[in-house]
mmCIF file of C-alpha atoms in Angstrom:
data_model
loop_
_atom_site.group_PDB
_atom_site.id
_atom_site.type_symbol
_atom_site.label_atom_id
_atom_site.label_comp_id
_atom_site.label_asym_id
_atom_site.label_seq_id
_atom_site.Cartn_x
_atom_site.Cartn_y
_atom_site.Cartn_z
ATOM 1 C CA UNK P 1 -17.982 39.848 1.309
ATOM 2 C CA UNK P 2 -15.268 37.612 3.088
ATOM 3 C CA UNK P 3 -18.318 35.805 5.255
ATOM 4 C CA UNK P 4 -20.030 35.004 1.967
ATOM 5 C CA UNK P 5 -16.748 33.735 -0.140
ATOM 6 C CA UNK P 6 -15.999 31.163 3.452
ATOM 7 C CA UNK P 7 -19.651 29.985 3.112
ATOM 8 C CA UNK P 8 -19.560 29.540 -0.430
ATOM 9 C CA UNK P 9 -16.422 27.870 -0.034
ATOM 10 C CA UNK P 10 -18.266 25.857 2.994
ATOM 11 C CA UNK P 11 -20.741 24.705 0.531
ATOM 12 C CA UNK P 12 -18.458 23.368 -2.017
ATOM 13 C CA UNK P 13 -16.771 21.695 0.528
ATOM 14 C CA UNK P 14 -20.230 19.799 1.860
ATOM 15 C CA UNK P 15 -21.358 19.072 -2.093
ATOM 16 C CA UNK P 16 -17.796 17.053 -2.766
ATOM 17 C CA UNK P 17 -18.376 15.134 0.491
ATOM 18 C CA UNK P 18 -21.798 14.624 -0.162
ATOM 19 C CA UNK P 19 -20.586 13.369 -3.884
ATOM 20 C CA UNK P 20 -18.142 11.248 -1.957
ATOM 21 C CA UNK P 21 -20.680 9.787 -0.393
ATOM 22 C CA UNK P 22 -23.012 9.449 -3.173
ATOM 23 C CA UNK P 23 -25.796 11.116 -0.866
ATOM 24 C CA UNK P 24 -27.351 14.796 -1.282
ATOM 25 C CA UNK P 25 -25.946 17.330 1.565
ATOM 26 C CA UNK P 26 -28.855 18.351 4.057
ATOM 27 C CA UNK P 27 -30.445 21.489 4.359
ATOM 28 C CA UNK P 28 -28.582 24.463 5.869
ATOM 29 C CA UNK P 29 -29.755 24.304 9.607
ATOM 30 C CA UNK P 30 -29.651 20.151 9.900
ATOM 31 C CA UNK P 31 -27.269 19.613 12.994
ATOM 32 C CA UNK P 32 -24.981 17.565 10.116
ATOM 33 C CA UNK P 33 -24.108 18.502 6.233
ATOM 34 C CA UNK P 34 -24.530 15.308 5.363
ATOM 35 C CA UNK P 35 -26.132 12.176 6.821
ATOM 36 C CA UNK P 36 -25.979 8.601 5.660
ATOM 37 C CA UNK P 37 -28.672 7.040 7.395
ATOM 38 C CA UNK P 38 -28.648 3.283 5.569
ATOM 39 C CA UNK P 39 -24.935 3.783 6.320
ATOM 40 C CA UNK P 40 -25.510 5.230 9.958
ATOM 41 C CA UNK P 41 -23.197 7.722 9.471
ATOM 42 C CA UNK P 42 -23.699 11.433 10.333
ATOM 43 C CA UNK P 43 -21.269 13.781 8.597
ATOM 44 C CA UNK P 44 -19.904 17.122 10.016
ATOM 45 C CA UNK P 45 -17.364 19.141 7.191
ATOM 46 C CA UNK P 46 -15.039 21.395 7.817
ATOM 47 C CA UNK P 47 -13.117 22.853 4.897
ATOM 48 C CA UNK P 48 -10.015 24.671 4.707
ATOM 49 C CA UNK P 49 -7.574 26.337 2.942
ATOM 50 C CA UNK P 50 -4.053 25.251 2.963
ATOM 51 C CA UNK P 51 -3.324 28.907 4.762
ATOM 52 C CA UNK P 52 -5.327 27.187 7.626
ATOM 53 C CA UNK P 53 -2.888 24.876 8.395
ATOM 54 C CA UNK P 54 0.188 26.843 10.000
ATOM 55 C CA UNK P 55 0.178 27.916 13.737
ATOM 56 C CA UNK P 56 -2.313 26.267 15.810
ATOM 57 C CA UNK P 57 -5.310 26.840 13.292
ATOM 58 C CA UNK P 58 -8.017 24.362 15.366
ATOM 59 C CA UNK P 59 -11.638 23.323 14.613
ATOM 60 C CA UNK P 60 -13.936 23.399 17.249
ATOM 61 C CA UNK P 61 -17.632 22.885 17.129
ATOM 62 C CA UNK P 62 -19.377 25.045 19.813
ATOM 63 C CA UNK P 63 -20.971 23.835 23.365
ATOM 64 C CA UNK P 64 -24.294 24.489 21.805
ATOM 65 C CA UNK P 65 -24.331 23.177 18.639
ATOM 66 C CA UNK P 66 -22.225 19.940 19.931
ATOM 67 C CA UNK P 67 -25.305 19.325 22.041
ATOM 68 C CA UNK P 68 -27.440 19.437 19.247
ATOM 69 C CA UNK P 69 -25.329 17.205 17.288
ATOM 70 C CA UNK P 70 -24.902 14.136 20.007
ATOM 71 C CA UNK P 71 -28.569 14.303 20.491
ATOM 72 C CA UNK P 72 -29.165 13.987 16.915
ATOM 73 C CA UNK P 73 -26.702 11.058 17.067
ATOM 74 C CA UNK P 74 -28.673 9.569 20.206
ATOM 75 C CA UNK P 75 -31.792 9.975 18.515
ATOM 76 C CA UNK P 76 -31.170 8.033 15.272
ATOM 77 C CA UNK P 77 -28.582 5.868 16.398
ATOM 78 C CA UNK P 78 -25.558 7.011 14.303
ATOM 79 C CA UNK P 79 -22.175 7.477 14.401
ATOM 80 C CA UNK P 80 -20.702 10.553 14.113
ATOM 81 C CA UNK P 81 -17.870 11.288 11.446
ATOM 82 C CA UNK P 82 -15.604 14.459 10.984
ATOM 83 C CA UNK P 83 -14.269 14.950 7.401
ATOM 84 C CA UNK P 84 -12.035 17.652 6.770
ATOM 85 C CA UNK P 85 -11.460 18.944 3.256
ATOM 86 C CA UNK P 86 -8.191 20.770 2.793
ATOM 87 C CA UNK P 87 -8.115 23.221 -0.207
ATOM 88 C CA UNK P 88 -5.046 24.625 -1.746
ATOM 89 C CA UNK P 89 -3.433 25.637 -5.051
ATOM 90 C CA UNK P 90 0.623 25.525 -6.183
ATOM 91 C CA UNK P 91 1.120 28.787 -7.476
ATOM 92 C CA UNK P 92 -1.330 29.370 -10.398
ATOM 93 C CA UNK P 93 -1.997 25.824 -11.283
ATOM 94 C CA UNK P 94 -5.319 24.307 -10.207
ATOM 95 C CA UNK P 95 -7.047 23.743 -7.030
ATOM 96 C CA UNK P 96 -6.251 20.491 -5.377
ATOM 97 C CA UNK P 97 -8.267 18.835 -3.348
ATOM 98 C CA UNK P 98 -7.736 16.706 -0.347
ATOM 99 C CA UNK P 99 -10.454 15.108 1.927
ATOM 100 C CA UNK P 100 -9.372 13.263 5.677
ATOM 101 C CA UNK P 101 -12.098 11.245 7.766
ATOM 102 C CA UNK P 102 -11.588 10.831 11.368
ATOM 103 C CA UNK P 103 -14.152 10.271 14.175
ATOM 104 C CA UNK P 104 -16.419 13.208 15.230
ATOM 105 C CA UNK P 105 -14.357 15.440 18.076
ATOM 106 C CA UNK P 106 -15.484 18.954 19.463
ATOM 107 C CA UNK P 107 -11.823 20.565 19.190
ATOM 108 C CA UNK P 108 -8.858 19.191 16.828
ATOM 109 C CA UNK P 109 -6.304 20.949 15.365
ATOM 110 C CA UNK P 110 -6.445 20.854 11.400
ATOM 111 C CA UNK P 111 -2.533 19.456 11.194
ATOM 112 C CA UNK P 112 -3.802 17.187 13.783
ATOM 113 C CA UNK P 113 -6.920 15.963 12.011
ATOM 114 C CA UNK P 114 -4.801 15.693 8.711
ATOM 115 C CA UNK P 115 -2.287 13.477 10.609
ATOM 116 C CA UNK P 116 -4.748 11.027 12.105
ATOM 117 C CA UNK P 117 -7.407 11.236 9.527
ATOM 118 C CA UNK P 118 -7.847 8.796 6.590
ATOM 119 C CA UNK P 119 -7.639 10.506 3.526
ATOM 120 C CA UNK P 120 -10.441 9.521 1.245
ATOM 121 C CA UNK P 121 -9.595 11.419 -1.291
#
């Protein structure tokens, strides 16, 4: 139950960037949710609630699928992108939404990813 409500979650996350983007997210086992390639842009999302963001709360992208992700890059000759989208609500008012873009990293800490990021929206 948990796993499904973080995908589903995942998934919203993916459709606003792809919305952002004004592109379609790919299918579920591309090595990128979304990928811009008149734009050469390659988009990984995280998304995250604002709980995510005490402590030392980090995303990392495994050895594995990192691999699969540069070569992708390599391949089509794109750059790689990390957006993170940070959800979180102020008591029982709606959900607000914020979305940071920062250059595609293995391992970041969220706080750090906010920091440095450009928000875009």
């Amino acid at each position: 139950m948990v796993a499904r409500r973080l995908e589903k979650t995942a998934e919203r996350g993916e459709r606003l960037v792809a919305k952002l983007f004004g592109l379609k997210p790919t299918p579920k086992l591309a090595p990128f949710d979304v990928v811009d390639f008149n734009g050469g842009v390659a988009v990984e999302v995280k998304t995250v609630s604002a709980l995510a963001l005490g402590g030392s709360n980090k995303i990392h992208i495994g050895n594995k699928a990192w691999k699969r992700k540069q070569d992708f890059l390599d391949q089509y000759g794109l750059d790689g992108v990390l957006v993170v989208v940070v959800l979180y609500r102020h008591s029982h008012s709606k959900l607000h939404v914020e979305v940071y873009s920062l250059p595609l990293r293995q391992h970041i800490r969220i706080s750090t990813a906010i920091k440095s990021g450009t928000q875009i929206a």
